[in-house]
Short mmCIF file of C-alpha atoms in Angstrom, two decimals:
data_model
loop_
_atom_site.label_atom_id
_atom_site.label_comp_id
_atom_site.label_asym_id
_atom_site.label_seq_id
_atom_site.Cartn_x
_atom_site.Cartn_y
_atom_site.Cartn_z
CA UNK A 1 95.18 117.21 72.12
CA UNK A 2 91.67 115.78 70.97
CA UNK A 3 93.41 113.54 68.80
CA UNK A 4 95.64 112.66 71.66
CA UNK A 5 92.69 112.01 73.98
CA UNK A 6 90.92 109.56 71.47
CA UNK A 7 93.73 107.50 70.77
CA UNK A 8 93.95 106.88 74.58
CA UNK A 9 90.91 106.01 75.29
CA UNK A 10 90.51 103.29 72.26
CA UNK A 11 93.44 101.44 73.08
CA UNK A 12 93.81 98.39 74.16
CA UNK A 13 96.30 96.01 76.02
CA UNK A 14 99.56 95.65 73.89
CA UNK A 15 99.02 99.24 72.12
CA UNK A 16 101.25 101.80 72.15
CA UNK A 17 100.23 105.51 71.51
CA UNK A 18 103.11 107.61 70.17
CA UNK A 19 103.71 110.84 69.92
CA UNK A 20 106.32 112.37 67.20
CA UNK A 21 109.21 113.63 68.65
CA UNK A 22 108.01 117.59 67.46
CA UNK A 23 105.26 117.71 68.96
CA UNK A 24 104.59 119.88 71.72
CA UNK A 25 101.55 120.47 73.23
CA UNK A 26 100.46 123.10 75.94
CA UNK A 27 98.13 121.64 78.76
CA UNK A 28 97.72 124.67 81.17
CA UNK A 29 94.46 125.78 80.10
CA UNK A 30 92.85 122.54 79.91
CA UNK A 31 94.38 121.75 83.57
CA UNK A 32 93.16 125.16 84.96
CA UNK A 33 89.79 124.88 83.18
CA UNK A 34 88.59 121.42 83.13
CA UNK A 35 91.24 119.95 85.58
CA UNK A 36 92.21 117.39 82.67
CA UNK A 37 94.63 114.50 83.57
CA UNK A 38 95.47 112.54 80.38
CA UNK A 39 94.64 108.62 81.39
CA UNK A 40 96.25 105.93 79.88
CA UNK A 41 94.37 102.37 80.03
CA UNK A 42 95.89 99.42 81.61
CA UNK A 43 99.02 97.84 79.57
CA UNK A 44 98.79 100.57 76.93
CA UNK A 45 102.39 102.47 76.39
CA UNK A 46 101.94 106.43 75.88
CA UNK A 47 105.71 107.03 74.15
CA UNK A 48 108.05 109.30 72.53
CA UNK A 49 111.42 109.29 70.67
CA UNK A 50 113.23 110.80 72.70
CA UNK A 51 117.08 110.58 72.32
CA UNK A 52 116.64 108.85 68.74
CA UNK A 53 118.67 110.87 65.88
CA UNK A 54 118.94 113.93 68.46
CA UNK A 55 115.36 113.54 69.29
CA UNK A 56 113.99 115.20 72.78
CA UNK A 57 110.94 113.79 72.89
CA UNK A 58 107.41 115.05 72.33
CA UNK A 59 107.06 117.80 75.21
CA UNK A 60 104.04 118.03 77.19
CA UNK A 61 103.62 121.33 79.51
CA UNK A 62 101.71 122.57 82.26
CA UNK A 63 101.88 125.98 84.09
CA UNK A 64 99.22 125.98 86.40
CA UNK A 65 100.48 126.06 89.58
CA UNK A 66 97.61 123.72 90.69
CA UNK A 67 98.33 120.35 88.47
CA UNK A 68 97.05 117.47 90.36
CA UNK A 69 98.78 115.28 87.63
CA UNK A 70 99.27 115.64 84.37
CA UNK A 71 99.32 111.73 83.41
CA UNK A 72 97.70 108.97 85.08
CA UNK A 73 97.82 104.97 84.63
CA UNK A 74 94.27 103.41 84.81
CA UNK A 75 95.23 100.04 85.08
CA UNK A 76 98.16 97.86 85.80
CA UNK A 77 101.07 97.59 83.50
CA UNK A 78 100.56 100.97 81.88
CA UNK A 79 104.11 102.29 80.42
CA UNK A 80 105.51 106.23 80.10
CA UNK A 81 108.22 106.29 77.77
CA UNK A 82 110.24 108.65 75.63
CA UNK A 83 108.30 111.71 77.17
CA UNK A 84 109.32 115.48 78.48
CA UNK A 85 106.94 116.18 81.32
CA UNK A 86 107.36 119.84 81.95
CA UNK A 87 105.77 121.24 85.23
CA UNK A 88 104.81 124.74 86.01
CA UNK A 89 107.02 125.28 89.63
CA UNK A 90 110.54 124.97 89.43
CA UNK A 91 111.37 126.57 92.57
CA UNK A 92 112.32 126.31 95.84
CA UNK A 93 110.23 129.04 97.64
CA UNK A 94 112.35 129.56 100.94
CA UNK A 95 110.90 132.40 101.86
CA UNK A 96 107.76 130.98 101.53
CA UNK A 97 108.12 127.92 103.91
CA UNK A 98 109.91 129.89 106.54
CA UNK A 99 107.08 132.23 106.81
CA UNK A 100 104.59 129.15 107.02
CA UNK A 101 107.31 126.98 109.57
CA UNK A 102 110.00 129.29 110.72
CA UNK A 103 109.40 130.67 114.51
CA UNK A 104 106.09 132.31 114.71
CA UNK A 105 105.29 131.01 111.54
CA UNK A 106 101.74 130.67 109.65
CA UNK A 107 101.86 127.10 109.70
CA UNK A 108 100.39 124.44 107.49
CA UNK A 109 97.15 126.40 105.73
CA UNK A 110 99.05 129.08 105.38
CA UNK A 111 101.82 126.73 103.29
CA UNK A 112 99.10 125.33 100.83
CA UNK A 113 97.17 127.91 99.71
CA UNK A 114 100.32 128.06 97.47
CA UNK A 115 98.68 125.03 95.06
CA UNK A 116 101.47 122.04 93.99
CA UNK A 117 101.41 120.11 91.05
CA UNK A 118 102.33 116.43 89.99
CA UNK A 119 103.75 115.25 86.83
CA UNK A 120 102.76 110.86 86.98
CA UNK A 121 100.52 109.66 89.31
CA UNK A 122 99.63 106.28 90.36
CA UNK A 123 97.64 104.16 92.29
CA UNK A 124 97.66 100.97 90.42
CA UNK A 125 100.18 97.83 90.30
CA UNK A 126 103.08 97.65 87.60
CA UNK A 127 103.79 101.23 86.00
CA UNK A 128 107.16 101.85 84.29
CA UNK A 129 108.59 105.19 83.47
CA UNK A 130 111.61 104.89 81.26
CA UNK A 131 113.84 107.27 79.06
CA UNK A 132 111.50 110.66 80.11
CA UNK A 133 113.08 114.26 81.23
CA UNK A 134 110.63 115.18 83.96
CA UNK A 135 111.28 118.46 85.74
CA UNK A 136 109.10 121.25 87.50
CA UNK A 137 106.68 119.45 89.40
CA UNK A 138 106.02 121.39 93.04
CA UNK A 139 105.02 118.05 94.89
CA UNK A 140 106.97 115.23 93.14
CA UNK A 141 107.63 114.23 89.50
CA UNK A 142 106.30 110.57 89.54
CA UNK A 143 103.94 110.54 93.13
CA UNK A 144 103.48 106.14 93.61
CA UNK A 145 100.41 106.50 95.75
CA UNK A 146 99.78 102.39 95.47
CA UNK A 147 100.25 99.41 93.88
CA UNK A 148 103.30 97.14 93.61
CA UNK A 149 106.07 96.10 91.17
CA UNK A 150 106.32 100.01 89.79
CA UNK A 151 109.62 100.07 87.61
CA UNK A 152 111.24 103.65 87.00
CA UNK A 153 114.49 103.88 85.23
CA UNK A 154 116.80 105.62 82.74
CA UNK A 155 114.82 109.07 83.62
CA UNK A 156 116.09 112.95 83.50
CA UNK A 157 114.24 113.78 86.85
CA UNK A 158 115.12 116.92 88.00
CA UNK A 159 114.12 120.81 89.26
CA UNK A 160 111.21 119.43 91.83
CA UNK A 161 112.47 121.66 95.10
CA UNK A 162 109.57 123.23 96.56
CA UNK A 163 111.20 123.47 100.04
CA UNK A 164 108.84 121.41 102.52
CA UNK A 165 107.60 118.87 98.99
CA UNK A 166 109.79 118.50 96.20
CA UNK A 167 110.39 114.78 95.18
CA UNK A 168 111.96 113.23 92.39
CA UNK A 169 110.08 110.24 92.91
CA UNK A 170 107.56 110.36 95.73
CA UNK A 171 105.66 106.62 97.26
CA UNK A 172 102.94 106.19 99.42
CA UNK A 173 101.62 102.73 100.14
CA UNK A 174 103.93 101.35 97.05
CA UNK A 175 106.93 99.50 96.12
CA UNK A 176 108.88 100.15 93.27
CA UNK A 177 112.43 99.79 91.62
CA UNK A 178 114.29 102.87 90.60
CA UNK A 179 117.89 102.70 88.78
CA UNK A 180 119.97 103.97 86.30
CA UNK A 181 117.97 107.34 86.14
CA UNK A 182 119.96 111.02 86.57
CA UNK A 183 118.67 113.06 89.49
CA UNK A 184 119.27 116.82 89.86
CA UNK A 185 118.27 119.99 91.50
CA UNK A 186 115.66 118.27 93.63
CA UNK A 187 114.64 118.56 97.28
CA UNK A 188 114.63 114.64 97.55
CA UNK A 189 115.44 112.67 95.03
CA UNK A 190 113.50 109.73 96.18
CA UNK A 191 111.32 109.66 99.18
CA UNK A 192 108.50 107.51 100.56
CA UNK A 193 105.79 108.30 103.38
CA UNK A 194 107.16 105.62 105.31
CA UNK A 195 103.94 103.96 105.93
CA UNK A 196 103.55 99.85 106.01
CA UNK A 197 104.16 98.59 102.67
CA UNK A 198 106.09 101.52 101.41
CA UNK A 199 109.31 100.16 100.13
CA UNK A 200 112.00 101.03 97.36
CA UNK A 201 115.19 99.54 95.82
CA UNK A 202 117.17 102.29 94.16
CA UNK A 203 120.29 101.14 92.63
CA UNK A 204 122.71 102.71 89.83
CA UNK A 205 121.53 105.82 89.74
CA UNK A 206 123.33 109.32 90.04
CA UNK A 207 123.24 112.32 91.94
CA UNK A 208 124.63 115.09 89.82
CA UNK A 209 125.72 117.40 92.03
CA UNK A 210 122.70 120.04 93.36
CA UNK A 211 120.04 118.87 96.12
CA UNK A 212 118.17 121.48 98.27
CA UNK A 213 118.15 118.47 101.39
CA UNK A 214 119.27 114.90 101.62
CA UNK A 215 118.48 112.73 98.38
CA UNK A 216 117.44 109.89 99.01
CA UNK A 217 114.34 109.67 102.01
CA UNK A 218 112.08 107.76 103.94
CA UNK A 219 109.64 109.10 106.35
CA UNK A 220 109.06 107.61 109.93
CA UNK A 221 106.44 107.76 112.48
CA UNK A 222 106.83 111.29 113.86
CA UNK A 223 106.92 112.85 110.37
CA UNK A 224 102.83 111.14 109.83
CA UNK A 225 102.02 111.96 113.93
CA UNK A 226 101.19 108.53 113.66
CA UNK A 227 102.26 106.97 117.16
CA UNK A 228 105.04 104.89 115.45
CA UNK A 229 108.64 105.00 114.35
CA UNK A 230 107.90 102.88 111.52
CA UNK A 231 110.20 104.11 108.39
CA UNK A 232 108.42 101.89 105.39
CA UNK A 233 108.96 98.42 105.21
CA UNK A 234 112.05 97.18 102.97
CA UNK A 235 114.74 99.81 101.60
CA UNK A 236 117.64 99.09 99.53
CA UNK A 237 120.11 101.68 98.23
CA UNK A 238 123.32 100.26 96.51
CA UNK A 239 125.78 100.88 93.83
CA UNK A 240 124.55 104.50 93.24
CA UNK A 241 126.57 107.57 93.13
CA UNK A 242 125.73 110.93 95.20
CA UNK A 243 127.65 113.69 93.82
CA UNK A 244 125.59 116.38 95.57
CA UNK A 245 127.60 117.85 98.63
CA UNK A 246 124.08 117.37 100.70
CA UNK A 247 123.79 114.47 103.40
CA UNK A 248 123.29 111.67 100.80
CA UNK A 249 120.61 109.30 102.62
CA UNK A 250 118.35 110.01 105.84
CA UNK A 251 116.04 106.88 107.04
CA UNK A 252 113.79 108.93 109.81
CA UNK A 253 112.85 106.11 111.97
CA UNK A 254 113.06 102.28 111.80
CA UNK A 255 111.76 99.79 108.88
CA UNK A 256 109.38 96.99 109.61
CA UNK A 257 112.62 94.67 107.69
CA UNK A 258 115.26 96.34 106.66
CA UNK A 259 117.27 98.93 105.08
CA UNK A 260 120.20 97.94 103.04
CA UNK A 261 122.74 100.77 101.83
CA UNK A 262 125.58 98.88 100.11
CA UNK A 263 128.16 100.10 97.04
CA UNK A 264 127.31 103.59 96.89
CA UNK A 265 130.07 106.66 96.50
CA UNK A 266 129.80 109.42 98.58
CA UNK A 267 132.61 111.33 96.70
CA UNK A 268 131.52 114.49 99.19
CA UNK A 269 131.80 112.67 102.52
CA UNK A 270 134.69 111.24 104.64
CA UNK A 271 132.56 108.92 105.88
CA UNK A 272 129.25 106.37 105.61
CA UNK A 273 128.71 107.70 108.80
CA UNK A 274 128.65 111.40 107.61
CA UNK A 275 126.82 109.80 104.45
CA UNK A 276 124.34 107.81 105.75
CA UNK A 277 121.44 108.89 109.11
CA UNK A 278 119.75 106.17 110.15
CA UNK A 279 118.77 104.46 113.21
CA UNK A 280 117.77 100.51 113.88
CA UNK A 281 117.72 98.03 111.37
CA UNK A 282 119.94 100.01 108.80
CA UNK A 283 122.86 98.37 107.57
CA UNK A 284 125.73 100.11 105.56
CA UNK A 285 128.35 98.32 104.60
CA UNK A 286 130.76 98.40 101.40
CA UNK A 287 130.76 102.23 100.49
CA UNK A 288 132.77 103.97 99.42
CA UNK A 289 133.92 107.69 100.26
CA UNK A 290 135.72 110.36 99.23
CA UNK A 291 137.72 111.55 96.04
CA UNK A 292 137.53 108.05 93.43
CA UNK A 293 140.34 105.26 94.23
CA UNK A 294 142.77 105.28 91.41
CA UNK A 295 142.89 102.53 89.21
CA UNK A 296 145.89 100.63 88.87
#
């Protein structure tokens, strides 16, 4: 880990720091202890092998329930590739969130004094996450909390289904591009606070077949008691496929633009109105439902 550590914080733009695809390293007690988050300086790539020759990729684990983020980008164009993130929660905790939310529940303190842990976090411009397994993460696996032109694709993300949290990929006041990655066993796949300026394109990706709630999200003004029905700025959802029986897509209030939900399968639903909830300014058009059209 030392080693690790130093190689991180002498590189420079351009560099990439890579980790053999045997390696494994244990992070828990360094979390727990000294609340370590490994940074990685702007443009620098921290990467793997994984999927060369059989390869996994180096695995990096953490099983302290309280992981405020196990990697972090420092400055823009920072890259995450070839990695297994493995978080310490993979579960879904119903029991839990009905006794903190159900009738005559404990409410919100009550909720969080289970802790929730993050895999990627981010607050600055331009971070790409490609070819990683991420899994296990309480709150979300990648959490966008800022910054602009964030590219996440050809991912494992799966297992983050803490009922209540539990994102694949989770944005705040950030915009980012998401495709081609495999999404599984999650509460939402992809979800955003809504807020101005929180926008995402997700296209080609796929819904294997297990979702604790609708996959794909975006908050609106109710959900942050904010006064508004604002539901993020610009959304657009096309030519992915949602195998999960769940309600595929669930816009909870109205964008500042647009939402655009084109080319998508919903093998598991008769129709794009059973597949998509949404109110003003969404616009689905070109889906297709139901078992696949043969080919002729």
């Amino acid at each position: 880990m030392d080693q690790l550590l130093d190689a991180l914080k002498q590189a420079k733009r351009g560099d990439v720091v890579y980790l053999p695809g045997d390696v494994e390293m244990n992070l828990t007690a360094l979390v727990y202890i000294d609340r370590l988050v490994i940074e990685i300086p702007a443009g620098v790539t921290l990467a793997s092998n994984r999927g060369e020759q059989g390869s996994q990729g180096a695995l990096l684990v953490c099983d302290a329930l309280d992981t405020p983020g196990v990697l972090r980008p420092m400055g823009p164009e920072a890259r995450v590739a070839g990695l297994r993130l493995q978080g310490p929660n993979n579960r879904r905790y119903l029991d839990h969130h009905k006794r903190s939310f159900g009738k005559g529940g404990k409410g919100r303190d009550y909720y969080y004094k289970l802790p929730t842990s993050q895999g990627i976090v981010c607050d600055v411009p331009k971070l790409t996450v490609d070819n990683c397994e991420i899994s296990g993460f309480s709150h979300a696996g990648i959490y966008l909390r800022g910054g602009d032109g964030h590219y996440i694709h050809h991912n494992y993300i799966h297992h983050c289904q803490y009922n209540g949290l539990g994102y694949g990929v989770c944005h705040a006041d950030a915009q980012s591009v998401i495709e081609y990655n495999l999404f599984n066993w999650n509460r939402h796949s992809i979800a955003g606070t809504g807020q101005p300026g929180c926008s995402y394109t997700a296209r080609h990706n796929v819904e294997l077949g297990e979702s604790l709630s609708h996959c794909f999200d975006m908050h609106g003004g109710r959900d942050r008691n904010d006064g508004t029905n604002i539901a993020g700025t610009t959304i657009r959802i096309e030519n992915n496929t949602f195998g999960a029986a769940r309600l595929p897509i669930k816009i909870r209030g109205v964008p500042e633009q647009r939402c655009d939900v084109t080319k998508n399968w919903f093998p598991n639903h008769r129709s794009p109105s059973d597949a998509v909830v949404a109110g003003n300014k969404t616009y689905a058009s070109d889906n297709a439902c139901g078992a696949q059209p043969e080919v002729r």
